[in-house]
mmCIF file of C-alpha atoms in Angstrom:
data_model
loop_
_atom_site.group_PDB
_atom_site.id
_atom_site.type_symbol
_atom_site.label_atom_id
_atom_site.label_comp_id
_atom_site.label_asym_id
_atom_site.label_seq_id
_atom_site.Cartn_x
_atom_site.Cartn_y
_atom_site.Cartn_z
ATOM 1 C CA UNK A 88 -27.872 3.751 13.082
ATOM 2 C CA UNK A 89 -25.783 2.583 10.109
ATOM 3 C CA UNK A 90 -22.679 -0.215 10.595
ATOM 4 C CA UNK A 91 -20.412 3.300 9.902
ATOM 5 C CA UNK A 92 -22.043 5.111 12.938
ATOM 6 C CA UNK A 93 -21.856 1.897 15.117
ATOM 7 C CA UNK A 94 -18.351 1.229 14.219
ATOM 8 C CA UNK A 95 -17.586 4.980 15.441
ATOM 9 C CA UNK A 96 -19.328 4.586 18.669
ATOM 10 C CA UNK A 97 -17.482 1.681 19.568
ATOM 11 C CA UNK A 98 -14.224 3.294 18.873
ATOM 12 C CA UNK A 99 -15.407 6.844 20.535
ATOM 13 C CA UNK A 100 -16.415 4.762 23.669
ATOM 14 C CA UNK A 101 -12.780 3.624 23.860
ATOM 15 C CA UNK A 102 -11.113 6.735 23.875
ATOM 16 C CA UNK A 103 -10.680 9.526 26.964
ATOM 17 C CA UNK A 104 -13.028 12.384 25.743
ATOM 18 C CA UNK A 105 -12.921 16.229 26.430
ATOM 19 C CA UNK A 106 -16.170 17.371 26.386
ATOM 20 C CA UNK A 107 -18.689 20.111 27.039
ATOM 21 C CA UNK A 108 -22.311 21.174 26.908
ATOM 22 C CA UNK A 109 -24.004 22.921 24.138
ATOM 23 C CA UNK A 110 -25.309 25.556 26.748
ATOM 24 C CA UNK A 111 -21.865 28.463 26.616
ATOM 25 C CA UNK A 112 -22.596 29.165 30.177
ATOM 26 C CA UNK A 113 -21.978 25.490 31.373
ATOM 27 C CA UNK A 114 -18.958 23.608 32.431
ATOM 28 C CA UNK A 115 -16.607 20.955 30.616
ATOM 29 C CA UNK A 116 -17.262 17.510 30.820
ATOM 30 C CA UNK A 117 -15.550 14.273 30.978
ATOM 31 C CA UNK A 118 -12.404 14.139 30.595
ATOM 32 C CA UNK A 119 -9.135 13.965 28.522
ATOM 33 C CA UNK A 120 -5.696 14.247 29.300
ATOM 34 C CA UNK A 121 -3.629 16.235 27.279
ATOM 35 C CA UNK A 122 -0.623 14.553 25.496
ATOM 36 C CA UNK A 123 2.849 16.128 24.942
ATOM 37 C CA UNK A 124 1.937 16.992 21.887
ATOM 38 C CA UNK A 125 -1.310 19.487 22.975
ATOM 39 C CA UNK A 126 1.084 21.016 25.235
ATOM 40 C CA UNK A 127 2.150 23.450 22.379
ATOM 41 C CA UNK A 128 3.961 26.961 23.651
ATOM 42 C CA UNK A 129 1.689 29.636 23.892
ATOM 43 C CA UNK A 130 2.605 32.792 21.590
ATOM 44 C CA UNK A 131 1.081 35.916 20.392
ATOM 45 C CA UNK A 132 -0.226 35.620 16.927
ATOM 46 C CA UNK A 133 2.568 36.294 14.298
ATOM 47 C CA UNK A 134 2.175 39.495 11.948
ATOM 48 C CA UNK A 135 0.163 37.978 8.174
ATOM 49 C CA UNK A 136 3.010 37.804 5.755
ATOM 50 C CA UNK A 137 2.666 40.182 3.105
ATOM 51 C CA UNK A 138 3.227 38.798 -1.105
ATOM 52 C CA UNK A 139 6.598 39.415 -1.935
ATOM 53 C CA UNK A 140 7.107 40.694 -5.432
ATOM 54 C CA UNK A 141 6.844 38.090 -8.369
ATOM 55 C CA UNK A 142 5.642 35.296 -5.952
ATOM 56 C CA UNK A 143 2.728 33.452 -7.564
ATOM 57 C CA UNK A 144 -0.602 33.142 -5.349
ATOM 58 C CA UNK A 145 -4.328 31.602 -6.690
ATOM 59 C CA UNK A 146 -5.526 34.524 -4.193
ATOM 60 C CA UNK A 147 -6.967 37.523 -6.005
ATOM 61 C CA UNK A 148 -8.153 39.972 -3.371
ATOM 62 C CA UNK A 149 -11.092 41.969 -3.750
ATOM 63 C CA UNK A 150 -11.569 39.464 -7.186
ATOM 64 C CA UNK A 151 -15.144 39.373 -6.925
ATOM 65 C CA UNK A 152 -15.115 43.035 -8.498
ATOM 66 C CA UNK A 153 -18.035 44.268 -5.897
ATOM 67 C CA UNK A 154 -18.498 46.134 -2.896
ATOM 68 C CA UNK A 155 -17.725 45.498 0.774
ATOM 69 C CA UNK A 156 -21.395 45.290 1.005
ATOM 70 C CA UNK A 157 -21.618 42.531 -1.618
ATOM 71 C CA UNK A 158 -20.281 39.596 1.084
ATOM 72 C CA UNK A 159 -22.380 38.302 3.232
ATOM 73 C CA UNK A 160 -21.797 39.179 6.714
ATOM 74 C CA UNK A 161 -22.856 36.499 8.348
ATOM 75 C CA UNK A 162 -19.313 35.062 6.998
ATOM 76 C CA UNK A 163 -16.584 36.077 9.370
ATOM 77 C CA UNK A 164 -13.838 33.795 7.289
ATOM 78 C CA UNK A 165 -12.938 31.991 4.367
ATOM 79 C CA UNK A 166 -10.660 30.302 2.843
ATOM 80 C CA UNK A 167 -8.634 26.740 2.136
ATOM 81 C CA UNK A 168 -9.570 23.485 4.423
ATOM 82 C CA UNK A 169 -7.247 20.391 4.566
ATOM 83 C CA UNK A 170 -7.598 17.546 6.662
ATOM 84 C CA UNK A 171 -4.773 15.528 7.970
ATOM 85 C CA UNK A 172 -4.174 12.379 10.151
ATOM 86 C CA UNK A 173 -0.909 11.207 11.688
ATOM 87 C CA UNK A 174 -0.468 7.505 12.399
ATOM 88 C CA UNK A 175 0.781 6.277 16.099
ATOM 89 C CA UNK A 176 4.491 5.912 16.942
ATOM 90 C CA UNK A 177 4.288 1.984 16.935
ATOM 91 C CA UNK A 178 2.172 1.831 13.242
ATOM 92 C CA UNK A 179 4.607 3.359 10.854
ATOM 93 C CA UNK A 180 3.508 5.607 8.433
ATOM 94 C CA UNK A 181 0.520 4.347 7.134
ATOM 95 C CA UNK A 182 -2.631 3.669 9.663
ATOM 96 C CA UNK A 183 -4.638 0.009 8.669
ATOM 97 C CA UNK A 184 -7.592 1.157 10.814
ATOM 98 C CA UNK A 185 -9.035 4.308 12.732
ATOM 99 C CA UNK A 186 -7.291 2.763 15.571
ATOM 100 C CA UNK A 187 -4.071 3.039 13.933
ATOM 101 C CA UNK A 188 -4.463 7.023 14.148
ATOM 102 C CA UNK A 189 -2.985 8.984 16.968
ATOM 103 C CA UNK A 190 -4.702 11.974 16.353
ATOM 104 C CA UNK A 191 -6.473 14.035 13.017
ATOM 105 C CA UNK A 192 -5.770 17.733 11.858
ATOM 106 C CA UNK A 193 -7.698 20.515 10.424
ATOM 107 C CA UNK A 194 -5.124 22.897 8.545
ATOM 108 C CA UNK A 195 -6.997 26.115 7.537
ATOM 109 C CA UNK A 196 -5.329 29.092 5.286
ATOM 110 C CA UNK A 197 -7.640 31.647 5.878
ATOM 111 C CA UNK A 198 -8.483 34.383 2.420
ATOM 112 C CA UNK A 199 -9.740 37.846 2.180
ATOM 113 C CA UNK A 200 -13.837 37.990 1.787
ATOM 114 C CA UNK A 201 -13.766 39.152 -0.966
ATOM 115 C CA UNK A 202 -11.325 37.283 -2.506
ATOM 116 C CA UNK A 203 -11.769 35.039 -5.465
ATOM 117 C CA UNK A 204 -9.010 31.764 -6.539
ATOM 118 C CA UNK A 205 -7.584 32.190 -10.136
ATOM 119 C CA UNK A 206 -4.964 29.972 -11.060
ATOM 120 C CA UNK A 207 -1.761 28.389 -9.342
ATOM 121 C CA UNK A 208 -0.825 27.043 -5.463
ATOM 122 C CA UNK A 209 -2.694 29.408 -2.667
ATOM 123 C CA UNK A 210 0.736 31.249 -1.949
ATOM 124 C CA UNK A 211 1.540 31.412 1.736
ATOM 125 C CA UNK A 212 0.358 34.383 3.790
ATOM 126 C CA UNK A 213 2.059 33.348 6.788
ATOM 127 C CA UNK A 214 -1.272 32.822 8.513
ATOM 128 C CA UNK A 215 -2.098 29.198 8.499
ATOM 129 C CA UNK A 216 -4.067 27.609 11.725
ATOM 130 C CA UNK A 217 -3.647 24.028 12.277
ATOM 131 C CA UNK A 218 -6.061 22.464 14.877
ATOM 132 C CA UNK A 219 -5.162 19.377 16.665
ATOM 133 C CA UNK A 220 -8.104 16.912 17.160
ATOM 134 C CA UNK A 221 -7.337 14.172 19.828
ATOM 135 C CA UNK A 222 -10.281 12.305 19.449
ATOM 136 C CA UNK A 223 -9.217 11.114 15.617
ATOM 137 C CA UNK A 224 -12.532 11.092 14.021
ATOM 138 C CA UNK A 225 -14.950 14.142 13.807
ATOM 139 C CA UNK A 226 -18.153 14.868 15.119
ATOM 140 C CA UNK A 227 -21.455 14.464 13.234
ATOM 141 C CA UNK A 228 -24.550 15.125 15.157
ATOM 142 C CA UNK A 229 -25.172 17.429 17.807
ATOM 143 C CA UNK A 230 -24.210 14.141 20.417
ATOM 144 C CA UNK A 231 -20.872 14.532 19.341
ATOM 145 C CA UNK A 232 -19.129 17.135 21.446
ATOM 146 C CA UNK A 233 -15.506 17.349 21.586
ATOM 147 C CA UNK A 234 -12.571 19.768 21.864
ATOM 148 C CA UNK A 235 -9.980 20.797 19.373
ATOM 149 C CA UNK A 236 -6.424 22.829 20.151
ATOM 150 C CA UNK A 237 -4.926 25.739 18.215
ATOM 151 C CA UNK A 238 -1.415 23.822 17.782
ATOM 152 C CA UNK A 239 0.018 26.431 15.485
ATOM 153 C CA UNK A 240 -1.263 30.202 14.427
ATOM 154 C CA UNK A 241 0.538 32.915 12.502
ATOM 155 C CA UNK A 242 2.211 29.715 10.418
ATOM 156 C CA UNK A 243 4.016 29.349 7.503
ATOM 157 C CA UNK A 244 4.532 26.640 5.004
ATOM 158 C CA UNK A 245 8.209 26.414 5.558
ATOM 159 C CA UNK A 246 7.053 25.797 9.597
ATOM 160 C CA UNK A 247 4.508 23.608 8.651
ATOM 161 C CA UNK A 248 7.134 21.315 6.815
ATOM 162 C CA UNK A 249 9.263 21.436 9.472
ATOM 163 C CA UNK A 250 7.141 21.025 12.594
ATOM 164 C CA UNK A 251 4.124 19.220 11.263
ATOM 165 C CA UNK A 252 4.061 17.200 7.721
ATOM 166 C CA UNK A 253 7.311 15.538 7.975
ATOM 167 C CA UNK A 254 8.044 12.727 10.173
ATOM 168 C CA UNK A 255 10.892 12.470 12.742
ATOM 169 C CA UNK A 256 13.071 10.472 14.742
ATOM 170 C CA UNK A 257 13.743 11.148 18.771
ATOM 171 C CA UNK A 258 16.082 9.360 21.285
ATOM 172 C CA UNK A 259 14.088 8.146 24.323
ATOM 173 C CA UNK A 260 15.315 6.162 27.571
ATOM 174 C CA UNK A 261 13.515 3.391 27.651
ATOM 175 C CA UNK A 262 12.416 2.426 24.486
ATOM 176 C CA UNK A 263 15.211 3.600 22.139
ATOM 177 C CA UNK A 264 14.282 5.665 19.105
ATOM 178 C CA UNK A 265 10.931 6.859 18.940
ATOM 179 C CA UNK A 266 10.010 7.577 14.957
ATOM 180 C CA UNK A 267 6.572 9.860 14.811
ATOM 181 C CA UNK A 268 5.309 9.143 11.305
ATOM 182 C CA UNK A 269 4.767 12.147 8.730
ATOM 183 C CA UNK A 270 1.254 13.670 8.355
ATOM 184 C CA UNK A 271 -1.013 11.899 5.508
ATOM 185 C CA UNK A 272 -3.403 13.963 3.572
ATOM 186 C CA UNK A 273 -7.057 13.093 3.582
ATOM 187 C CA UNK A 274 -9.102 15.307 2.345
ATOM 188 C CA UNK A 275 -9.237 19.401 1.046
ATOM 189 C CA UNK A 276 -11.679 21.987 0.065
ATOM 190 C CA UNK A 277 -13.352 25.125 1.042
ATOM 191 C CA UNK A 278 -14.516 26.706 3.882
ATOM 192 C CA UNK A 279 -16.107 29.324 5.892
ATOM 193 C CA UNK A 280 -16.450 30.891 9.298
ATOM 194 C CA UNK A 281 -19.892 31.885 9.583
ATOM 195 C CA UNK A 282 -22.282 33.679 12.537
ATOM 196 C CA UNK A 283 -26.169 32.606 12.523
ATOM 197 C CA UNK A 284 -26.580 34.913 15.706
ATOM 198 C CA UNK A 285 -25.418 33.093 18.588
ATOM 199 C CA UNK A 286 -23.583 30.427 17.449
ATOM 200 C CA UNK A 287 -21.053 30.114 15.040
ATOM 201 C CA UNK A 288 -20.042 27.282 12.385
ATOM 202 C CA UNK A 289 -17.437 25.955 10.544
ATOM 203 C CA UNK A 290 -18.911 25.134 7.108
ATOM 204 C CA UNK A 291 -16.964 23.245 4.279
ATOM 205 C CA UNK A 292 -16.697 21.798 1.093
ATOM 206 C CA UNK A 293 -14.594 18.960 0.083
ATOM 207 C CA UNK A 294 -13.322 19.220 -3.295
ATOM 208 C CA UNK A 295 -10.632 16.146 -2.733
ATOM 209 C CA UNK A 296 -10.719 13.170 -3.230
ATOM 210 C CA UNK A 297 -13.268 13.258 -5.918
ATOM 211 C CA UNK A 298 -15.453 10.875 -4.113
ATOM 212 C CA UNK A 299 -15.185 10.160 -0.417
ATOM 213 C CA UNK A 300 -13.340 6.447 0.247
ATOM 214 C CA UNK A 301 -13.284 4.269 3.450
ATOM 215 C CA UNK A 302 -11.124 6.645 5.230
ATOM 216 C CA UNK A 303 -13.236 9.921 5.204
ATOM 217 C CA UNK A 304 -16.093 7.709 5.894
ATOM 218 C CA UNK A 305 -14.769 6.270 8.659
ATOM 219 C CA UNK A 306 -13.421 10.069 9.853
ATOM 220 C CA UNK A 307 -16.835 11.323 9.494
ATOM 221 C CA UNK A 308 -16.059 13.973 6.875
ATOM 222 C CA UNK A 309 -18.523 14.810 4.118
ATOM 223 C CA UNK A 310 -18.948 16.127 0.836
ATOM 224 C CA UNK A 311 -20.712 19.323 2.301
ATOM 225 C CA UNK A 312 -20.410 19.232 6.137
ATOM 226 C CA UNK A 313 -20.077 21.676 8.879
ATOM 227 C CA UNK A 314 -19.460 21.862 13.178
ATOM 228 C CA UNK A 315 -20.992 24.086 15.635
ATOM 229 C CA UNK A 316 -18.008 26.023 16.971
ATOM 230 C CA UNK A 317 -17.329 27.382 20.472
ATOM 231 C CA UNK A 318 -14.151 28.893 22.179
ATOM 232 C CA UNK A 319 -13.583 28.536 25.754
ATOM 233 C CA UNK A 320 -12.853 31.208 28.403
ATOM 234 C CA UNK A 321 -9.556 30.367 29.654
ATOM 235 C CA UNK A 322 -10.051 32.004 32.984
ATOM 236 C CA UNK A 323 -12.511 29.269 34.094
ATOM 237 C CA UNK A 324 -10.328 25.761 34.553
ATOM 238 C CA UNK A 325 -11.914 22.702 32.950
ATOM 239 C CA UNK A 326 -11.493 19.314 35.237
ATOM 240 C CA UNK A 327 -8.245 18.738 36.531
ATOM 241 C CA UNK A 328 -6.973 16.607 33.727
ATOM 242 C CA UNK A 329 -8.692 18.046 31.578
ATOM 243 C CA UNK A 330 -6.285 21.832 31.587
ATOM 244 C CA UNK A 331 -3.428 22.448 29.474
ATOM 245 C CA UNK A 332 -0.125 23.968 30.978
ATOM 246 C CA UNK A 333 -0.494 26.911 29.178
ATOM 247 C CA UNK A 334 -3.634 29.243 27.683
ATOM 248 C CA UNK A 335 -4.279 31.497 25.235
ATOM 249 C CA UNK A 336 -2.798 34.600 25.596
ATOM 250 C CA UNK A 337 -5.472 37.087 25.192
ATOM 251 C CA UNK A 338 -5.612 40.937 25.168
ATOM 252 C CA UNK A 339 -7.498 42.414 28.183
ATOM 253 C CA UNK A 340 -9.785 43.277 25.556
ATOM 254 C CA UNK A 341 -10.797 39.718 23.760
ATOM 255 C CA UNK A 342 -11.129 38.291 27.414
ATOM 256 C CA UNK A 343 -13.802 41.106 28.558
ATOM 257 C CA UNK A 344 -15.946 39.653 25.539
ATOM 258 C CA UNK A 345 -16.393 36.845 27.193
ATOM 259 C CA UNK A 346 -18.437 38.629 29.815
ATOM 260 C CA UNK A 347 -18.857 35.622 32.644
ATOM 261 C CA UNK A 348 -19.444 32.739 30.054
ATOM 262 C CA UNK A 349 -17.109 29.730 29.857
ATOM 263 C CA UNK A 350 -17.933 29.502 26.368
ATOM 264 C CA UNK A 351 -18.827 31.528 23.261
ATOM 265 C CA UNK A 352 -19.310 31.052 19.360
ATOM 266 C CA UNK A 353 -15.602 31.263 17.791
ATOM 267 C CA UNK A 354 -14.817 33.966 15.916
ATOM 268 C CA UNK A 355 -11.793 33.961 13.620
ATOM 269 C CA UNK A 356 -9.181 36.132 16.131
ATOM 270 C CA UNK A 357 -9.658 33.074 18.183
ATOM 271 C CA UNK A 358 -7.809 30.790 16.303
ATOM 272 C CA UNK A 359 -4.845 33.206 16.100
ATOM 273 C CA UNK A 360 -3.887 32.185 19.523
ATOM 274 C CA UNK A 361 -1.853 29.099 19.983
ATOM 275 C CA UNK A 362 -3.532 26.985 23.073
ATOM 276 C CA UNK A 363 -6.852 27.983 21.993
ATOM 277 C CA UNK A 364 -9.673 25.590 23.068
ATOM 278 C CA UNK A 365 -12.555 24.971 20.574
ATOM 279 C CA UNK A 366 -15.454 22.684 20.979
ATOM 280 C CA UNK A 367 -16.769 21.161 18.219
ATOM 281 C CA UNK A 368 -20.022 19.959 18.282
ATOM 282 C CA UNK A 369 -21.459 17.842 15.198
ATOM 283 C CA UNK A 370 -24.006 18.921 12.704
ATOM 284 C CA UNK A 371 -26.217 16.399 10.857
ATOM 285 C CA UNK A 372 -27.997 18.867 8.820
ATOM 286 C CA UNK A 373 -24.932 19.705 6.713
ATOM 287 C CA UNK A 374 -24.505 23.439 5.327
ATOM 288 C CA UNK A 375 -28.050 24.156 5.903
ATOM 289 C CA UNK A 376 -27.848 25.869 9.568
ATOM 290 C CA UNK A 377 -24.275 27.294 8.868
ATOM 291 C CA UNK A 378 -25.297 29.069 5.865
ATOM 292 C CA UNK A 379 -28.208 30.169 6.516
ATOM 293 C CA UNK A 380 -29.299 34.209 5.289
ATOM 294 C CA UNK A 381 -29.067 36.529 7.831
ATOM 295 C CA UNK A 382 -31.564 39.113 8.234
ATOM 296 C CA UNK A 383 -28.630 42.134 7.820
ATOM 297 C CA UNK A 384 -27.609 40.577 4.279
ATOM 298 C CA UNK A 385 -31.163 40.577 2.777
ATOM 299 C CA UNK A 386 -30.665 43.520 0.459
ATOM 300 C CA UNK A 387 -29.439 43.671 -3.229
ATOM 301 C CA UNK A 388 -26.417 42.910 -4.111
ATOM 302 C CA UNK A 389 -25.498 40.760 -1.156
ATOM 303 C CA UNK A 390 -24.758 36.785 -2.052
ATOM 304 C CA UNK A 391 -26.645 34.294 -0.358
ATOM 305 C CA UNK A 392 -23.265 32.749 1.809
ATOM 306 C CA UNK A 393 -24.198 29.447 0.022
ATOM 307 C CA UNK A 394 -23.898 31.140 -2.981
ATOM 308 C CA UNK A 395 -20.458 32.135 -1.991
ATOM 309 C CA UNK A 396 -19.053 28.898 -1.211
ATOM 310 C CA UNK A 397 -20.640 27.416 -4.287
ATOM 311 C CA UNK A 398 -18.373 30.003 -6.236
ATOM 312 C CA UNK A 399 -15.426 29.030 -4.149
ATOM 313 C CA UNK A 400 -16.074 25.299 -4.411
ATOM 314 C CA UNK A 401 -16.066 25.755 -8.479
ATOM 315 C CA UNK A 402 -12.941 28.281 -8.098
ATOM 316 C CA UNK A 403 -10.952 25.481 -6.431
ATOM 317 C CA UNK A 404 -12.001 22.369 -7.871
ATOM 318 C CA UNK A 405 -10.480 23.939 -11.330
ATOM 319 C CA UNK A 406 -7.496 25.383 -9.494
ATOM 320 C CA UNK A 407 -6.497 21.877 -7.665
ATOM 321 C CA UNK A 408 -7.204 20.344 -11.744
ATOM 322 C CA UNK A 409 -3.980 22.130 -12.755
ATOM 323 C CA UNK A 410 -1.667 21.543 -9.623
ATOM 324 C CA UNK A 411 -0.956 18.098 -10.481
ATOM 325 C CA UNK A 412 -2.428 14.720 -12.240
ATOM 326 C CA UNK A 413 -2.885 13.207 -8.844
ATOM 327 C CA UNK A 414 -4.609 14.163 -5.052
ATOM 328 C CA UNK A 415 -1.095 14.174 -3.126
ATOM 329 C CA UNK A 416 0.601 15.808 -5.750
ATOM 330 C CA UNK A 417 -2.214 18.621 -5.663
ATOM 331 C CA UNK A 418 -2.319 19.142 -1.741
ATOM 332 C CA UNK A 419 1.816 19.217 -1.254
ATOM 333 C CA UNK A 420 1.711 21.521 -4.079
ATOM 334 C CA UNK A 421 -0.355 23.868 -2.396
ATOM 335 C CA UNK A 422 2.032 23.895 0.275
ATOM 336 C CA UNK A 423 5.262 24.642 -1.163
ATOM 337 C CA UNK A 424 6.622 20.700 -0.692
ATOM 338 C CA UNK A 425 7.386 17.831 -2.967
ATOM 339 C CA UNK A 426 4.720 15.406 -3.011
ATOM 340 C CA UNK A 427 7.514 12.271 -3.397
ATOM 341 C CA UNK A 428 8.276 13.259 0.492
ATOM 342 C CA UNK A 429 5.100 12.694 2.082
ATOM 343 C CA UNK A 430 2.196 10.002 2.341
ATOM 344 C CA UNK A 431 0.029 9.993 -0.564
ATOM 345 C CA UNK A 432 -3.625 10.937 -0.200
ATOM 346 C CA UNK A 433 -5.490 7.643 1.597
ATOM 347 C CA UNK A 434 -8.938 6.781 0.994
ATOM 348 C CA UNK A 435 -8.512 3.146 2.172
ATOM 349 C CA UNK A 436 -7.238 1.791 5.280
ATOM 350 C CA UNK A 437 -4.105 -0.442 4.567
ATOM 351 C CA UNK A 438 -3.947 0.730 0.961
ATOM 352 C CA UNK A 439 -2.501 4.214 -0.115
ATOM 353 C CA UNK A 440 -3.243 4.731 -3.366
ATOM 354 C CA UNK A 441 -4.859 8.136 -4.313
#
């Protein structure tokens, strides 16, 4: 075990955990109590925002100029991946150690399949996911089991500024005015939803910072990584401090898939549904498992899915070149906000220089 791996143990040991077993038909284990923050209002998924005329987007559907048959079908989604952490009320804005984080975020603006990224911001679509992840760092090997929350679906960028990146100031009782600091960027890049029968995986790319600094390390994000995903049935209760106030709100329909197990591998519809809850379980083999062929896509003309995110990877790293001359300036570009209002991108604890 390296001094990185031992340092996250000790901190993971510290904190209340939320977790479950690899197996979908078996129960949650230990425990975590949701804070006010997880306890998000449940919604149905908002209607995707269509491009109004003359707005710019890097999105060019169907720009791969092939046929349906052409993407592999083992990927269910793809699209744009940032990572965020927010720093506890009694730090400030900017978190010295891992300790210093309240919780970290995994923003996702999902793309058509076939979509390629030209030039410009992404545009917003309306249908941006953001996953809170109470446990602060992510998992890496398949020891590492933990649960994420759908905290917003069906968003925009103008409700992500307002509810999420910026910070904010609130009147409390006993201890006066209580300032939550504003979201600081870590990391962005590609990903993809994939299905390797069974299970399913969230595979992704990093394509900022150019090289990974103390923070990601420290996260447990990677240049190429990827989790296990799972979505729990919300009709079975997890332990008693374990629930949230509110589910999912799921169609008759989406429920019945379920069948009788407490858990099975996400698929993207899940993550529409504010309240969601996904466990992630690490993977210490990287892309290999998440991308892996499929038997269905071995025919001509069908990319390899590594072969599509290796196209998306190149798409984007040239597209983020021309946002901006720095990191910060490149994510809060992407997002429709001015990079001069937010944390820059940190790479080192106690230092946040991009």
């Amino acid at each position: 075990m390296t001094g990185s791996t031992k340092s996250q143990a000790k901190i993971h040991e510290k904190e209340d955990t939320i977790e479950a077993p690899a197996s979908p038909e078996a129960k949650a284990g230990p425990k975590h109590k949701p804070e006010p923050e997880e306890e998000a209002e449940k919604s149905e998924p908002e209607p995707k925002r269509t491009k109004k005329e003359g707005e710019s987007t890097a999105v060019e559907e169907h720009g791969r100029e092939a046929n349906e048959d052409s993407v592999p079908s083992s990927i269910l989604e793809k699209g744009i991946i940032y990572f965020f952490i927010r720093g506890r009320v009694s730090v400030g804005e900017e978190p010295s150690s891992v300790d210093d984080i309240a919780r970290s975020f995994i923003l996702l603006r999902p793309i058509a399949k076939d979509a390629k990224l030209g030039s410009g911001p992404i545009g917003d679509a309306g249908n941006s996911r953001l996953l809170a992840v109470p446990k602060k760092v992510f998992p890496q090997s398949g020891r590492d089991k933990w649960i994420a929350i759908v905290e917003k679906a069906g968003a925009s960028f103008a409700q992500l500024r307002e509810e999420f990146l910026a910070s904010s100031d609130s009147a409390t009782k006993t201890v006066g005015t209580r300032h939550t600091p504003a979201a600081t960027p870590v990391a962005e890049g590609v990903y993809a939803i994939t299905s390797t029968g069974r299970e399913s995986h969230l595979a992704y790319i990093l394509t900022l910072p150019a090289e990974l600094g103390e923070v990601q390390k420290e996260l447990g994000l990677k240049e190429k990584g990827s989790f296990v995903l799972s979505t729990k049935n919300p009709e079975y209760p997890g332990p008693a401090n374990a629930r949230l106030p509110k589910g999912p709100e799921y169609s008759k329909e989406m429920l019945e898939e379920f069948r009788t197990l407490r858990w099975m591998g996400t698929q993207p519809k899940h993550l529409d549904y504010v309240n969601t809850q996904i466990l992630l379980i690490g993977e210490s083999s990287g892309l290999e498992k998440a991308l892996e062929p499929q038997k269905e896509d071995q025919k001509d003309g069908v990319a390899e899915p590594a072969e599509e995110m290796k196209k998306l990877e190149e798409e984007d790293l040239q597209r983020m070149k021309e946002l901006s001359k720095d990191d910060s300036g490149r994510v809060f570009a992407d997002l429709e906000v001015h990079a001069k209002d937010y944390p820059k991108l940190q790479t080192t604890f106690g230092d946040q220089s991009s």
